[in-house]
Short mmCIF file of C-alpha atoms in Angstrom, two decimals:
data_model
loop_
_atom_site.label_atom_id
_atom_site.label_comp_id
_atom_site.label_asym_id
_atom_site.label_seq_id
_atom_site.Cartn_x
_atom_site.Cartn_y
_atom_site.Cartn_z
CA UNK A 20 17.81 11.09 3.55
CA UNK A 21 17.55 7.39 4.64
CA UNK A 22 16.77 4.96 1.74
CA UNK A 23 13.85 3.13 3.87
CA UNK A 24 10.66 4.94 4.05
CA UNK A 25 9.81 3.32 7.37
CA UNK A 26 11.89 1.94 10.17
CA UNK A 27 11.06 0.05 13.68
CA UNK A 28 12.91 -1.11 16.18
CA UNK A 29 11.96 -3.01 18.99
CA UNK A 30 8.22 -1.49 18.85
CA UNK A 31 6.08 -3.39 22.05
CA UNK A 32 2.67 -2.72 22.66
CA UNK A 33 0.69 -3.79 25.33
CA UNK A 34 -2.80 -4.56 26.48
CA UNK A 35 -2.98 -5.76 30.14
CA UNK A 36 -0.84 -8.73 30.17
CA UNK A 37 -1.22 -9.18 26.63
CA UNK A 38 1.45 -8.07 24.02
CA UNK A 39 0.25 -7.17 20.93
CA UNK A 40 3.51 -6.20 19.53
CA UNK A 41 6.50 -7.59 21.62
CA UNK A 42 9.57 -6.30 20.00
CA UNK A 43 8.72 -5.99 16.26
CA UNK A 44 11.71 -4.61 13.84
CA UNK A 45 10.26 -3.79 10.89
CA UNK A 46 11.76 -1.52 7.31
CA UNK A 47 10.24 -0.61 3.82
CA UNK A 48 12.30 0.81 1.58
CA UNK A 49 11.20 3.85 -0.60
CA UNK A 50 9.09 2.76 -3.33
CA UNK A 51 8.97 -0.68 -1.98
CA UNK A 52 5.82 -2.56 -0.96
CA UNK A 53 5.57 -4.45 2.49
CA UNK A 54 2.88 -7.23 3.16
CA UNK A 55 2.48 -7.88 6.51
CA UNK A 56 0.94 -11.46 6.93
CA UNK A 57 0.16 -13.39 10.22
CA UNK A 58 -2.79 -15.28 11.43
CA UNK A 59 -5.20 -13.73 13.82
CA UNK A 60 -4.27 -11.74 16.85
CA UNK A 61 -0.80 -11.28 15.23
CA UNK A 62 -0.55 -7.85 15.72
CA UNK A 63 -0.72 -6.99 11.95
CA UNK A 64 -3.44 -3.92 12.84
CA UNK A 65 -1.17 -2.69 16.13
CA UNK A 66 1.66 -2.36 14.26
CA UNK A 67 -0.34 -0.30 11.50
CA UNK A 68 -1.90 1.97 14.60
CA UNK A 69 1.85 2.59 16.19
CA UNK A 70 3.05 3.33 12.88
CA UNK A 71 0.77 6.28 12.06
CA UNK A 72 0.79 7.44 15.58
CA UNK A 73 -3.06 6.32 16.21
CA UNK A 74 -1.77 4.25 19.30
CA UNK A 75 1.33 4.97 21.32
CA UNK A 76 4.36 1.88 21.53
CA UNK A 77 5.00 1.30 24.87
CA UNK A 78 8.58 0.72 24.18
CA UNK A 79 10.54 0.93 20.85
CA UNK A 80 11.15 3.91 18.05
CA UNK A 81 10.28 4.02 14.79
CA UNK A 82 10.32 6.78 11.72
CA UNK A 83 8.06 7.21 8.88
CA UNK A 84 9.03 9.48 6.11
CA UNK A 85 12.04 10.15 8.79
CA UNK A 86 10.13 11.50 11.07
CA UNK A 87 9.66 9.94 14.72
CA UNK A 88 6.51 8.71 15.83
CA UNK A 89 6.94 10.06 18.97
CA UNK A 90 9.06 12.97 18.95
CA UNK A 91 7.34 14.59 15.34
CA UNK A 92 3.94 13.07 15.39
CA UNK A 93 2.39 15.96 13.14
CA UNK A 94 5.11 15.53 10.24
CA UNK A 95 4.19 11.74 10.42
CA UNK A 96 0.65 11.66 10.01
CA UNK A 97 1.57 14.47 6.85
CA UNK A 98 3.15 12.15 5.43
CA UNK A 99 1.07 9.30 5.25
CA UNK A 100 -2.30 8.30 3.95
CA UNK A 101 -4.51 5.77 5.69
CA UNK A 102 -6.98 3.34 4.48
CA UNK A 103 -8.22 1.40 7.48
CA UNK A 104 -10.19 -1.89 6.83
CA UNK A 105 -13.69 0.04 6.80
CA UNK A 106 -14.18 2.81 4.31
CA UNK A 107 -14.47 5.65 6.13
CA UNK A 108 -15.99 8.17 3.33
CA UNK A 109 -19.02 10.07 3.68
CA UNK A 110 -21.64 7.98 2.54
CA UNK A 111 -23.92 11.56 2.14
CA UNK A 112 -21.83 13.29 0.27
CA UNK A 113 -21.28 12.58 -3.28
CA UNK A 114 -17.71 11.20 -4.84
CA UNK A 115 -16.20 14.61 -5.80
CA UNK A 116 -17.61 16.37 -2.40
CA UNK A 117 -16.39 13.67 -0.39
CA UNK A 118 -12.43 14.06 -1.98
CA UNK A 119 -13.05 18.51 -2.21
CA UNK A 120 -13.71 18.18 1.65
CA UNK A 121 -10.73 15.90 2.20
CA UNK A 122 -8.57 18.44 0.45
CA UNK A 123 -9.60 21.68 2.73
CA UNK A 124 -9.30 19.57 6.04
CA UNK A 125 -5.80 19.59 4.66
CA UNK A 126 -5.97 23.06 3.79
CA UNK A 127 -5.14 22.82 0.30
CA UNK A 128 -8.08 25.63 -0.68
CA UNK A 129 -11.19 24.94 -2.05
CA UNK A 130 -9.93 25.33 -5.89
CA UNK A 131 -6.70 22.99 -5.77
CA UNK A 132 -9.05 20.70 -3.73
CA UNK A 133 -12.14 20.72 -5.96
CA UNK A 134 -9.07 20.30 -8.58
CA UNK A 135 -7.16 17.39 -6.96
CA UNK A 136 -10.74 15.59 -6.38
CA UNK A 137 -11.17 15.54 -10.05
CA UNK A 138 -7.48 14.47 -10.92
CA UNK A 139 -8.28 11.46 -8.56
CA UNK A 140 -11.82 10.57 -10.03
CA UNK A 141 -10.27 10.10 -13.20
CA UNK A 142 -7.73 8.20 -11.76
CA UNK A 143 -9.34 5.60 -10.11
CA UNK A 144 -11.74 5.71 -12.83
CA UNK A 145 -14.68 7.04 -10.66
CA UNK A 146 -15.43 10.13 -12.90
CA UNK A 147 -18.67 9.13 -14.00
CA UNK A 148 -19.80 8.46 -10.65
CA UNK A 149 -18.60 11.82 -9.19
CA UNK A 150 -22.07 13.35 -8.47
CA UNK A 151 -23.43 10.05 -6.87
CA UNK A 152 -23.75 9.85 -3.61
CA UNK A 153 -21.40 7.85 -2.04
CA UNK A 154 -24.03 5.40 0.15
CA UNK A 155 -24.93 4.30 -3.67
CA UNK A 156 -21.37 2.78 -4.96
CA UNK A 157 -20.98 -0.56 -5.00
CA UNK A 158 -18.35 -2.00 -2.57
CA UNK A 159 -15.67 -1.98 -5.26
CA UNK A 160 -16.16 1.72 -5.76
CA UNK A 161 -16.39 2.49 -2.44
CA UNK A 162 -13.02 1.01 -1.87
CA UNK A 163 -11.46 3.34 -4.84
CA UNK A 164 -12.95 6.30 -3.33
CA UNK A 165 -11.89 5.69 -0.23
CA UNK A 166 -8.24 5.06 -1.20
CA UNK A 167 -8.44 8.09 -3.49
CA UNK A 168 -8.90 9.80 -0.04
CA UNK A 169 -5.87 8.80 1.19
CA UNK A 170 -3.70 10.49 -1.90
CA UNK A 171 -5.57 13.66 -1.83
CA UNK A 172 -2.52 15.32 -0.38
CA UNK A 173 0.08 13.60 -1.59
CA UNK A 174 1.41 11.66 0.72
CA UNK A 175 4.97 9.67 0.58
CA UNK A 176 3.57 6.35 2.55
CA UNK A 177 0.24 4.53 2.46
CA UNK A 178 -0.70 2.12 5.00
CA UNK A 179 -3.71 -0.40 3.65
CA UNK A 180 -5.49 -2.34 6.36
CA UNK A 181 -6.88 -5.55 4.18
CA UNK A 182 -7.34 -2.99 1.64
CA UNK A 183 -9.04 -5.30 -0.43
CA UNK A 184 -11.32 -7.29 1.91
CA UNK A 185 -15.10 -8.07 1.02
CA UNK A 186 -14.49 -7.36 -3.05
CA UNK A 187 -14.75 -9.49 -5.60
CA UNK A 188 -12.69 -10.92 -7.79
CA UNK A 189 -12.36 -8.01 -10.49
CA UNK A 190 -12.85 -5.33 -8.33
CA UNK A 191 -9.84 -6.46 -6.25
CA UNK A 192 -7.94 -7.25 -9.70
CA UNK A 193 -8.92 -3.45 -10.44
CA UNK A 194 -7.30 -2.05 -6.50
CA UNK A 195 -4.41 -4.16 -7.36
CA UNK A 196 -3.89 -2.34 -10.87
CA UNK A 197 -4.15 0.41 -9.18
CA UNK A 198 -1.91 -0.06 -6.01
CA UNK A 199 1.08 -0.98 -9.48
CA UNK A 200 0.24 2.43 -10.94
CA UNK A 201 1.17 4.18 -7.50
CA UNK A 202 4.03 2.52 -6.84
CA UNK A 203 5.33 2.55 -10.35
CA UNK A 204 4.81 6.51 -9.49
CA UNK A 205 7.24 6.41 -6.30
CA UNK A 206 4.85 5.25 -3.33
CA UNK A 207 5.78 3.22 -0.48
CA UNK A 208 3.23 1.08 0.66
CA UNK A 209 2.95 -1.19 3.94
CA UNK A 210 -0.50 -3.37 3.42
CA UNK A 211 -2.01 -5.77 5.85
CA UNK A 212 -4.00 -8.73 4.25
CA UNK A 213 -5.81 -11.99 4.79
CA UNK A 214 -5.25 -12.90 0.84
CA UNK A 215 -2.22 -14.78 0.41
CA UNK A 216 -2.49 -14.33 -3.34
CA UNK A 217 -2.50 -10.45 -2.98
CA UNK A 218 1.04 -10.64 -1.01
CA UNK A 219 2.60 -12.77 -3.76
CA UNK A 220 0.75 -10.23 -6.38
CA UNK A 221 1.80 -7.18 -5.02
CA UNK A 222 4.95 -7.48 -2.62
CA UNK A 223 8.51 -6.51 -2.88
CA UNK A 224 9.17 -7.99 0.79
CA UNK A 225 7.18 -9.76 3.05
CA UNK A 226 6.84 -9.91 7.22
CA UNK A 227 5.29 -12.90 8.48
CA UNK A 228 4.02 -11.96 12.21
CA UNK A 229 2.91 -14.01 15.19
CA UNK A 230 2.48 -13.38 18.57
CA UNK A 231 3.75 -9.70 18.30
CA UNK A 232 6.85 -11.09 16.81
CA UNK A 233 8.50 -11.18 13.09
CA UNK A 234 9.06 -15.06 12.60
CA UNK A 235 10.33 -14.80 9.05
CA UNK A 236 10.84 -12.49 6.17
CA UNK A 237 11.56 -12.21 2.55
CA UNK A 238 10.18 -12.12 -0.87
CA UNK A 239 7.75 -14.61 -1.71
CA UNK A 240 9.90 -17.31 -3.35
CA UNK A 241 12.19 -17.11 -0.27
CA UNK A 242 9.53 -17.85 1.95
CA UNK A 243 8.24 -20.87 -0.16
CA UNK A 244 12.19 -21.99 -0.19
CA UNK A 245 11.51 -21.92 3.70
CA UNK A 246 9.23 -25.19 3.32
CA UNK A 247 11.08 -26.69 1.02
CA UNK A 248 13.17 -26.75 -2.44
CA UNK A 249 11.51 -27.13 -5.60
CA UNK A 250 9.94 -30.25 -6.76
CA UNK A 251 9.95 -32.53 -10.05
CA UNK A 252 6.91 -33.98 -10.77
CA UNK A 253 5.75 -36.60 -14.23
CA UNK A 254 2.94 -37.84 -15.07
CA UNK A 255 2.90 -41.07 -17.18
CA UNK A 256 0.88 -42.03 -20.20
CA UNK A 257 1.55 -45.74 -19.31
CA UNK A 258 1.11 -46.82 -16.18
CA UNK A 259 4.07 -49.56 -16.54
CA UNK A 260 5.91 -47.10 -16.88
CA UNK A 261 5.98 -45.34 -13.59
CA UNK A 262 8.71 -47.94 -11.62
CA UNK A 263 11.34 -46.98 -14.39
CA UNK A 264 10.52 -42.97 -14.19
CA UNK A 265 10.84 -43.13 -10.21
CA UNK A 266 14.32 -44.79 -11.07
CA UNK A 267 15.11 -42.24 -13.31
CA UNK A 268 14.04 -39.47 -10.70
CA UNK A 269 15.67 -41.12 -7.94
CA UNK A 270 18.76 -40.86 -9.99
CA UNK A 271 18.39 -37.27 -10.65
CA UNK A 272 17.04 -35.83 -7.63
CA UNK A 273 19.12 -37.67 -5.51
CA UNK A 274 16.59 -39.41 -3.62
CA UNK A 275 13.26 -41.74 -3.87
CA UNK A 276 10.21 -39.75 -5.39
CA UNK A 277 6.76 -40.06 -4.01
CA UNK A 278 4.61 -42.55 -6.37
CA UNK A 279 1.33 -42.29 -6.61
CA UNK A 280 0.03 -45.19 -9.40
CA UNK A 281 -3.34 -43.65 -9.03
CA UNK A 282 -2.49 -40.61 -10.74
CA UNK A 283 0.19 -42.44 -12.73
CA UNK A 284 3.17 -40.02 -11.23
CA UNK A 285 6.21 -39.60 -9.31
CA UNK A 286 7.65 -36.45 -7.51
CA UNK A 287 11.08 -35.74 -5.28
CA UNK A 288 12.44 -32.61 -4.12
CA UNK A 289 15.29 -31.40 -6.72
CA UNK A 290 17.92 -29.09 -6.78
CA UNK A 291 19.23 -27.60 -9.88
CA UNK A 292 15.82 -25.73 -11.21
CA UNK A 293 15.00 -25.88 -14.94
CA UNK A 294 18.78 -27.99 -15.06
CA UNK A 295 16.96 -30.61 -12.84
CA UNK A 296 13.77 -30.46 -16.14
CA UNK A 297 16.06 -30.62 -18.89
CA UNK A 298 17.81 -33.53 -17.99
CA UNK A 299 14.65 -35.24 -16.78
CA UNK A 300 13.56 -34.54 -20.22
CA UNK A 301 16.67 -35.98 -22.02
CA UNK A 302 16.59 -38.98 -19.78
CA UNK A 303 12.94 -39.60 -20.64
CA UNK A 304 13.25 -39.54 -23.58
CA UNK A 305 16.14 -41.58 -24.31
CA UNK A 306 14.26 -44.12 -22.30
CA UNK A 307 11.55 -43.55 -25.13
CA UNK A 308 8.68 -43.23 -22.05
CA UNK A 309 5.93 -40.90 -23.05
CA UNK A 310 4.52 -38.54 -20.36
CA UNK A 311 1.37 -36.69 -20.08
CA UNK A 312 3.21 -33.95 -17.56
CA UNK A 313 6.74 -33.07 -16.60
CA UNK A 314 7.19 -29.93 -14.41
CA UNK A 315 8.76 -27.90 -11.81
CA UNK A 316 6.70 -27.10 -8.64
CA UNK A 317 7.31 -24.62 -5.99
CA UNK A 318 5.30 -25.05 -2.41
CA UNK A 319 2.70 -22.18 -2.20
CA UNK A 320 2.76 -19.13 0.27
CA UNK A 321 -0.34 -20.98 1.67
CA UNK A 322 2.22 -23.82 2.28
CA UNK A 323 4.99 -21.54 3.82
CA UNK A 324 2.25 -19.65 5.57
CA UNK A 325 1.30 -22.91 7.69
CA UNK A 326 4.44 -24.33 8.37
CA UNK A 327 5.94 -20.62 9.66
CA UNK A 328 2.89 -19.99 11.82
CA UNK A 329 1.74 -24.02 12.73
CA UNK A 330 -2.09 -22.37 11.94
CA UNK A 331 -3.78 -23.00 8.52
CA UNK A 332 -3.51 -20.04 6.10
CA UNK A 333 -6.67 -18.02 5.96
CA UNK A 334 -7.41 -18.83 2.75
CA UNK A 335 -8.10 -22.07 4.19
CA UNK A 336 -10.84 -21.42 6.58
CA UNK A 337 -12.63 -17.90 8.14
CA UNK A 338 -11.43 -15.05 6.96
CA UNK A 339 -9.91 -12.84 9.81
CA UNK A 340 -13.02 -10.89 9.56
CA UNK A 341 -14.56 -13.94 11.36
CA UNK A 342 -12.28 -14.91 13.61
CA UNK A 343 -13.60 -11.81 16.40
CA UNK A 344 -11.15 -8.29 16.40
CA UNK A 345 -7.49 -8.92 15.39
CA UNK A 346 -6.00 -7.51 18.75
CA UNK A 347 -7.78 -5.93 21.96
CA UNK A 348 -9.62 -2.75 21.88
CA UNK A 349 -7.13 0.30 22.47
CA UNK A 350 -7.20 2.19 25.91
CA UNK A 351 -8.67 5.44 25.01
CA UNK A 352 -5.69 7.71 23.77
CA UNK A 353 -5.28 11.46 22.87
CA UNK A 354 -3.92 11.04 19.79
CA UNK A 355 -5.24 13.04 17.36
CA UNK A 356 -6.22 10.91 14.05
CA UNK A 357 -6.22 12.58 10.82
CA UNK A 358 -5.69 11.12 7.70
#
């Protein structure tokens, strides 16, 4: 059995002259979780479609679960669970009917359905709401029910379109908790999202996508590194004091700090990590020079996200929501969707 739960190679998809996808390679490992990030357009949402066989590649292979998208469609699509970026329960059928019916269009039976609905209601802490009628959850519960949906049968990878998109604060803290909880039970999970705090939250490995193409990869501190090292940074008490710190940061980092008397501080890139601190610290104070602030920065994903893609991280304007559909409408297809 291969150790990654999901593995592309050279995946293009087109739409007239436009490609959505133009040679993405792409691998989770089991039990791993995958953020794929990329400004509008990127082909975040095509790449999610080829991968659970709702749209065909027009050149490329890829497995999920080991089986091939295009040779072993039906074994894909029983391995996976999908949460698109819409809810897609039944907003007429209440919480516990909505998971029972899930369950027998897998043919699991009516009594391990009606069973597993109730497992999951506790779960995602949705049992009080189980006879309510799904129209009447708020948009935080909707989300839980609908992602409930997608584990109804067990399945070894999820895929999460912007999973968390249009909740709150604490209702997305509460998907979060709950995306841990599955994962901490064996899941593989490949997620889409506009948030660049919920990649650094919940990723293992992250894809950065543009044009159809992967422009960079790795775990969140990587990426970050990818802008630049980390950075001292002191903020005087005394004012008078700031020419001697930037002397004494010049000596350490190796290079003139940024001064800003305004704010009474000076900062320079720095190698050496909390090494770099401590002997700032000793130097400081054997110079006796008191300081209000004396840390270690990183850049932010938002910061990595903008200098990898040359557009400003969504975070920073519209949401992708607003920006008109991520990629062109599909051609109609027979594939069959299913959950």
């Amino acid at each position: 059995m291969t150790t990654n739960a999901i593995e592309a190679h050279g995946l293009v998809k087109r739409y007239g002259d436009k490609r959505a996808l133009d040679g993405v390679d792409l691998d989770v490992a089991r039990g791993a979780v995958c953020a794929l990030l990329g400004p509008n357009g990127a082909g975040k949402t095509t790449a999610v479609r080829v991968l659970t066989t709702l749209t065909a590649p027009d050149a490329g292979t890829a497995t999920v679960a080991g089986h091939d998208i295009a040779r072993d469609p039906v074994s894909v699509r029983r391995s996976l669970g999908l949460a698109a970026q819409d809810a897609t329960v039944d907003g007429l059928l209440t919480g516990h009917e909505n998971l029972t019916m899930i369950g027998e269009l897998h043919h699991l039976g009516r009594k391990v359905s009606r069973a597993r609905a109730t497992e999951l209601l506790e779960e995602f802490a949705l049992t009080d709401a189980r006879d309510k009628l799904a129209r009447d959850f708020s948009g935080g519960m909707r989300r839980r029910l609908d992602l409930a949906a997608t584990l109804v049968a067990r399945p070894e990878v999820l895929f999460l379109d912007e999973p968390t998109t249009g909740l709150d604060p604490r209702a997305r803290n509460d998907l979060w908790d709950i995306l841990d909880r599955l994962v901490e039970a064996g899941s593989t999970i490949l997620l889409t999202t506009q948030y660049l705090e919920e990649a650094d939250r919940l990723a293992d490995d992250i894809v950065v996508v543009d044009h159809g193409r992967v422009i960079a990869r790795g775990d969140s501190r990587a990426l970050k590194r990818q802008v630049g090292g980390d950075q001292l940074h002191v903020v005087v008490a005394d004012r008078a004091d700031l020419d001697a710190v930037a002397e004494i940061v010049a000596r350490i980092a190796g290079v003139r700090p940024t001064v800003d008397a305004g704010s009474r501080s000076a900062s320079a890139p720095a190698e050496g990590g909390v090494a770099a601190i401590a002997e700032l610290a000793q130097a400081l104070a054997e110079a006796q020079i008191a300081v209000e602030d004396l840390g270690l920065s990183q850049p932010t994903l938002d910061d990595a996200f903008l200098t990898l893609t040359g557009t400003p991280s969504p975070a920073d304007g519209a949401g992708l929501e607003d920006a008109g559909p991520e990629e062109p409408e599909p051609e109609a297809e027979t594939v069959e969707q299913t959950r």
